[in-house]
Amino acid sequence: MYAMRITEPGGPEVLSWSEVPDPTPGTGEVLVDVTASGVNRADVAQRRGSYPPPPGAPEYPGLECSGTVAALGPGTEDSGWSVGDPVCALLSGGGYAERVAVPVGQLLPVPRGVGRTEAAALPEVAATVWSNLVMVGGLRAGETVLVHGGGSGIGTFAIQFARALGARVAVTAGSEEKLRACRGLGAEITIDYRTEDFAERVRAEGGADVILDIMGGSYLDANLRSLRTGGRLLVIALMGGRGAELDLGRMLAKRLSVHATTLRSRPVEEKAAITAGVRDEVWPLVEKGAVRPVIDRVIPMRDAAEAHRVMESSAHTGKILLTR
């Protein structure tokens, strides 16, 4: 088969569409013929050499895909899946390829009303948003959630999902075009982080109960200032650095909590549990149209370097997809 190899750490030019050995599904895995794969910032970090795949994962980038079941591995014969089923999948790597082996617990059906290609935009964002806002953050109807990077794939999904839960949504983004798109998805409070102090604005709006953060260190103090008493900060990326001073006095006074989570490195059993939660609680919202994939552009997989350039420029709103 062909897959997108990273020839050495570096810029988009190090991505090479190359012939590689075919994957073989191991025990508890199924083989998927890939239709499309989502592009995530983790793929960019892997290409640069700062985010290697976990042990046992394919070396090629790609944390989500859609496609068709091509073969059932040992131990999956009674899983309920059959050869030819349309699926999408949460991956530890390997989505930028013609085929990928997937743990059976990380497969999802393509939701009704969503095309096979579009479905590649869902697994990683749905699993990330649901596991953080629901499992960890306990977001409830009537609460306010602040989503940083509202125009990203994660952000556009989180806005819709939080609204479907009955929460009020605030977002930050870096352009009026992206803020307008966020308002169209249901965000009530939109903040241009280039021109406005988001902490002051959020506090003026009554504060946030939950914050979904992609910045890490550079936003830590402002995030804590933005939270109401009992607020929960959920850190899912470190685009603004990994270190910052933590004001424990503010945390004690306001009974705040800070959680930092990753998805890719979780054990297979935990990923299966998250995937099951997504199927039970998120897929019905997708199928009735309350949450939909927001896709900025679709690019041929062999041109993944161009997709990475777009990702790094932040010129997109929603997901970038690669197709066979």
XYZ file of C-alpha atoms in Angstrom:
324
model
C 0.000 0.000 0.000
C 0.948 3.678 -0.002
C 1.233 5.812 3.135
C 2.571 9.225 4.078
C 6.025 8.728 5.571
C 7.887 11.367 7.578
C 11.370 11.082 6.093
C 12.947 13.176 8.880
C 11.736 15.793 11.370
C 11.072 19.080 9.619
C 8.675 21.146 7.552
C 5.832 19.956 5.326
C 8.320 19.012 2.610
C 9.485 15.966 4.648
C 6.141 14.226 3.997
C 6.547 11.545 1.322
C 3.757 9.444 -0.264
C 5.615 6.132 -0.396
C 5.020 2.437 -0.895
C 5.146 0.617 2.453
C 4.252 -2.867 3.772
C 0.544 -3.645 4.085
C -0.739 -3.652 7.688
C -2.012 -6.896 9.171
C -4.757 -6.749 11.817
C -3.679 -8.266 15.101
C -5.856 -9.815 17.783
C -8.792 -7.530 18.497
C -8.197 -5.395 15.398
C -9.934 -4.872 12.070
C -8.426 -3.684 8.801
C -9.969 -0.560 7.284
C -9.685 0.626 3.682
C -9.274 4.367 4.187
C -11.569 6.794 2.360
C -10.476 9.973 4.137
C -8.401 11.083 7.105
C -8.658 14.147 9.338
C -5.716 16.505 9.810
C -4.912 17.515 13.401
C -2.265 19.706 15.005
C -0.858 16.574 16.607
C 0.079 15.439 13.080
C 2.061 18.639 12.604
C 3.821 18.112 15.929
C 4.669 14.531 14.933
C 6.086 15.734 11.620
C 8.295 18.210 13.457
C 9.596 15.436 15.713
C 8.027 16.665 18.969
C 5.127 14.194 19.278
C 6.165 10.622 18.457
C 3.508 7.920 18.148
C 2.948 5.725 21.218
C 4.569 2.272 21.288
C 2.970 -0.118 18.834
C 1.188 2.576 16.815
C 1.832 3.025 13.081
C 4.633 5.471 12.301
C 2.510 7.412 9.806
C 0.476 10.428 11.002
C -3.308 10.469 11.156
C -5.461 10.182 14.296
C -8.846 9.581 12.646
C -10.185 8.183 9.423
C -13.268 6.962 7.609
C -13.552 4.029 5.260
C -14.746 0.454 4.865
C -14.017 -2.675 6.886
C -11.666 -4.757 4.716
C -10.879 -7.682 7.044
C -11.598 -8.912 10.562
C -8.635 -9.816 12.737
C -8.532 -12.648 15.279
C -11.054 -12.240 18.075
C -13.312 -9.808 16.221
C -15.515 -12.316 14.414
C -18.384 -11.765 16.902
C -17.845 -8.005 17.289
C -20.893 -7.053 15.241
C -18.790 -5.663 12.389
C -18.646 -7.222 8.918
C -16.442 -6.808 5.868
C -17.856 -3.965 3.776
C -19.315 -1.964 6.683
C -18.849 1.816 6.362
C -16.991 3.062 9.443
C -14.990 5.870 10.948
C -12.323 5.307 13.567
C -10.249 6.836 16.335
C -6.576 6.015 15.717
C -3.237 6.207 17.523
C -1.663 6.871 14.118
C -1.657 5.615 10.561
C -4.598 7.497 9.067
C -2.538 9.025 6.235
C -2.504 5.715 4.377
C -4.526 3.490 2.084
C -5.187 0.992 4.879
C -4.918 0.962 8.645
C -5.420 -1.640 11.388
C -7.757 -0.400 14.137
C -8.635 -1.815 17.575
C -12.235 -2.927 17.205
C -13.369 -0.857 20.191
C -12.320 2.329 18.378
C -14.631 1.815 15.400
C -17.778 3.873 14.952
C -20.526 3.579 12.351
C -20.787 6.414 9.857
C -23.673 8.475 11.287
C -26.886 8.626 9.292
C -26.954 11.786 7.202
C -23.152 12.119 7.082
C -21.154 11.180 3.984
C -18.303 8.685 4.061
C -15.699 11.402 3.475
C -17.253 13.843 5.957
C -17.236 11.177 8.664
C -13.433 11.399 8.856
C -13.889 14.802 10.507
C -15.648 13.342 13.547
C -13.836 10.674 15.629
C -10.922 12.657 17.117
C -12.890 15.838 17.838
C -15.936 13.995 19.172
C -13.838 11.820 21.482
C -11.768 14.783 22.689
C -14.735 17.077 23.301
C -17.004 14.470 24.900
C -14.313 13.013 27.166
C -13.307 16.457 28.402
C -16.568 18.375 28.648
C -18.623 15.431 29.960
C -16.318 12.850 31.576
C -13.855 15.274 33.158
C -15.523 18.692 33.179
C -19.055 17.612 34.055
C -20.557 20.409 31.938
C -24.242 20.871 32.713
C -27.169 22.726 31.170
C -27.228 26.374 32.214
C -23.454 26.594 32.739
C -21.075 28.742 30.700
C -18.165 27.179 28.821
C -15.278 29.119 27.290
C -13.745 27.435 24.224
C -10.348 28.708 23.098
C -9.658 28.396 19.384
C -13.330 28.458 18.496
C -12.631 28.291 14.765
C -10.618 25.056 14.957
C -11.923 21.559 14.365
C -12.160 20.994 18.117
C -13.671 24.435 18.645
C -16.391 24.232 16.011
C -17.453 20.839 17.350
C -17.301 21.924 21.012
C -19.534 24.948 20.362
C -22.278 22.796 18.887
C -21.980 20.014 21.441
C -22.047 22.383 24.426
C -25.083 24.148 22.986
C -26.799 20.783 22.539
C -26.173 20.146 26.250
C -27.882 23.439 27.086
C -24.746 25.404 27.996
C -23.935 29.013 27.121
C -20.825 29.206 24.935
C -18.055 31.812 24.839
C -15.172 31.523 22.374
C -11.893 33.146 21.468
C -10.606 33.336 17.888
C -8.193 35.460 15.874
C -10.351 36.997 13.148
C -13.802 38.429 12.638
C -14.434 35.802 9.963
C -13.829 32.996 12.457
C -15.866 34.724 15.167
C -18.747 35.116 12.719
C -18.589 31.389 11.965
C -18.621 30.648 15.709
C -21.720 32.779 16.182
C -23.359 30.868 13.345
C -22.713 27.636 15.263
C -24.270 28.976 18.462
C -21.569 30.875 20.369
C -23.149 33.739 22.324
C -19.953 35.487 23.468
C -17.214 35.944 20.859
C -13.817 37.447 21.699
C -10.971 38.443 19.382
C -7.936 37.469 21.466
C -5.708 39.813 19.430
C -7.560 42.967 20.493
C -9.424 42.088 23.698
C -8.504 40.766 27.158
C -10.553 37.580 27.206
C -10.434 37.253 31.007
C -11.890 40.729 31.520
C -14.603 40.093 28.949
C -15.559 36.689 30.356
C -15.693 38.058 33.905
C -17.885 40.941 32.690
C -20.225 38.293 31.254
C -20.458 36.537 34.627
C -17.493 34.166 34.378
C -17.062 30.638 33.031
C -17.858 27.352 34.738
C -15.708 25.303 32.346
C -12.832 26.270 30.039
C -11.582 24.073 27.187
C -8.020 25.293 26.656
C -5.463 24.621 23.910
C -2.832 27.156 25.018
C -1.514 25.858 28.341
C 1.082 27.949 30.154
C 0.557 31.338 28.525
C -3.184 31.322 29.339
C -3.071 29.705 32.780
C -3.440 32.814 34.957
C -6.035 34.457 32.708
C -8.015 31.220 32.574
C -8.112 30.965 36.357
C -9.229 34.606 36.565
C -12.027 33.813 34.103
C -13.518 30.975 36.150
C -16.426 31.241 38.527
C -16.312 29.631 41.959
C -16.185 25.878 41.448
C -14.889 26.280 37.897
C -12.996 23.611 35.952
C -10.088 24.265 33.585
C -9.493 21.531 30.994
C -6.112 21.752 29.248
C -5.876 19.642 26.074
C -2.881 21.215 24.284
C 0.173 23.363 25.007
C 0.379 25.764 22.073
C 1.325 28.534 24.520
C 3.961 26.560 26.412
C 4.057 23.973 29.165
C 5.066 26.087 32.169
C 3.511 28.915 34.199
C 3.140 30.035 37.805
C 0.022 28.643 39.466
C -1.780 30.842 41.991
C -2.945 28.266 44.536
C -4.492 30.991 46.656
C -6.934 31.863 43.891
C -7.685 28.178 43.402
C -8.387 27.674 47.116
C -10.542 30.774 47.400
C -12.663 29.867 44.382
C -12.488 26.051 44.730
C -11.085 25.690 41.217
C -9.702 22.577 39.566
C -7.247 22.145 36.697
C -7.238 18.993 34.558
C -4.777 18.172 31.775
C -5.670 15.297 29.447
C -4.461 13.617 26.279
C -6.283 11.078 24.137
C -3.657 9.472 21.927
C -1.610 7.838 24.697
C -4.560 6.359 26.615
C -4.762 2.562 26.893
C -6.923 0.736 24.342
C -9.517 -0.050 27.029
C -9.952 3.634 27.894
C -10.242 4.610 24.241
C -12.887 1.917 23.765
C -14.871 3.307 26.708
C -14.661 6.837 25.288
C -15.675 5.596 21.836
C -18.695 3.828 23.353
C -19.677 7.046 25.145
C -19.400 9.001 21.905
C -21.581 6.465 20.091
C -24.229 6.563 22.826
C -24.300 10.301 23.597
C -22.857 12.183 20.621
C -23.900 10.184 17.550
C -27.644 10.748 18.208
C -26.983 14.506 18.199
C -25.106 14.201 14.899
C -27.844 12.100 13.319
C -30.562 14.585 14.211
C -28.460 17.520 12.953
C -27.822 19.233 16.292
C -24.076 18.733 15.760
C -22.469 18.534 12.332
C -18.928 18.286 11.008
C -17.559 21.641 9.880
C -15.146 21.065 6.995
C -12.937 23.846 5.672
C -11.422 21.983 2.731
C -10.676 18.536 1.288
C -7.205 17.860 -0.156
C -5.816 14.742 -1.888
C -3.826 12.650 0.576
C -0.691 12.730 -1.544
C -0.782 16.534 -1.085
C -0.726 16.325 2.713
C 2.127 18.855 2.795
C -0.297 21.521 1.555
C -2.799 20.535 4.263
C -0.078 20.983 6.885
C 0.795 24.420 5.535
C -2.839 25.460 5.857
C -2.998 24.040 9.384
C 0.149 25.883 10.455
C -1.108 29.165 9.005
C -4.420 28.850 10.911
C -6.138 29.910 7.691
C -8.898 27.332 8.135
C -12.198 27.206 10.012
C -13.198 23.684 11.030
C -11.556 20.521 9.773
C -9.104 19.832 6.955
C -9.568 16.399 5.360
C -7.324 14.261 3.184
C -8.899 11.899 0.671
C -7.633 8.935 -1.318
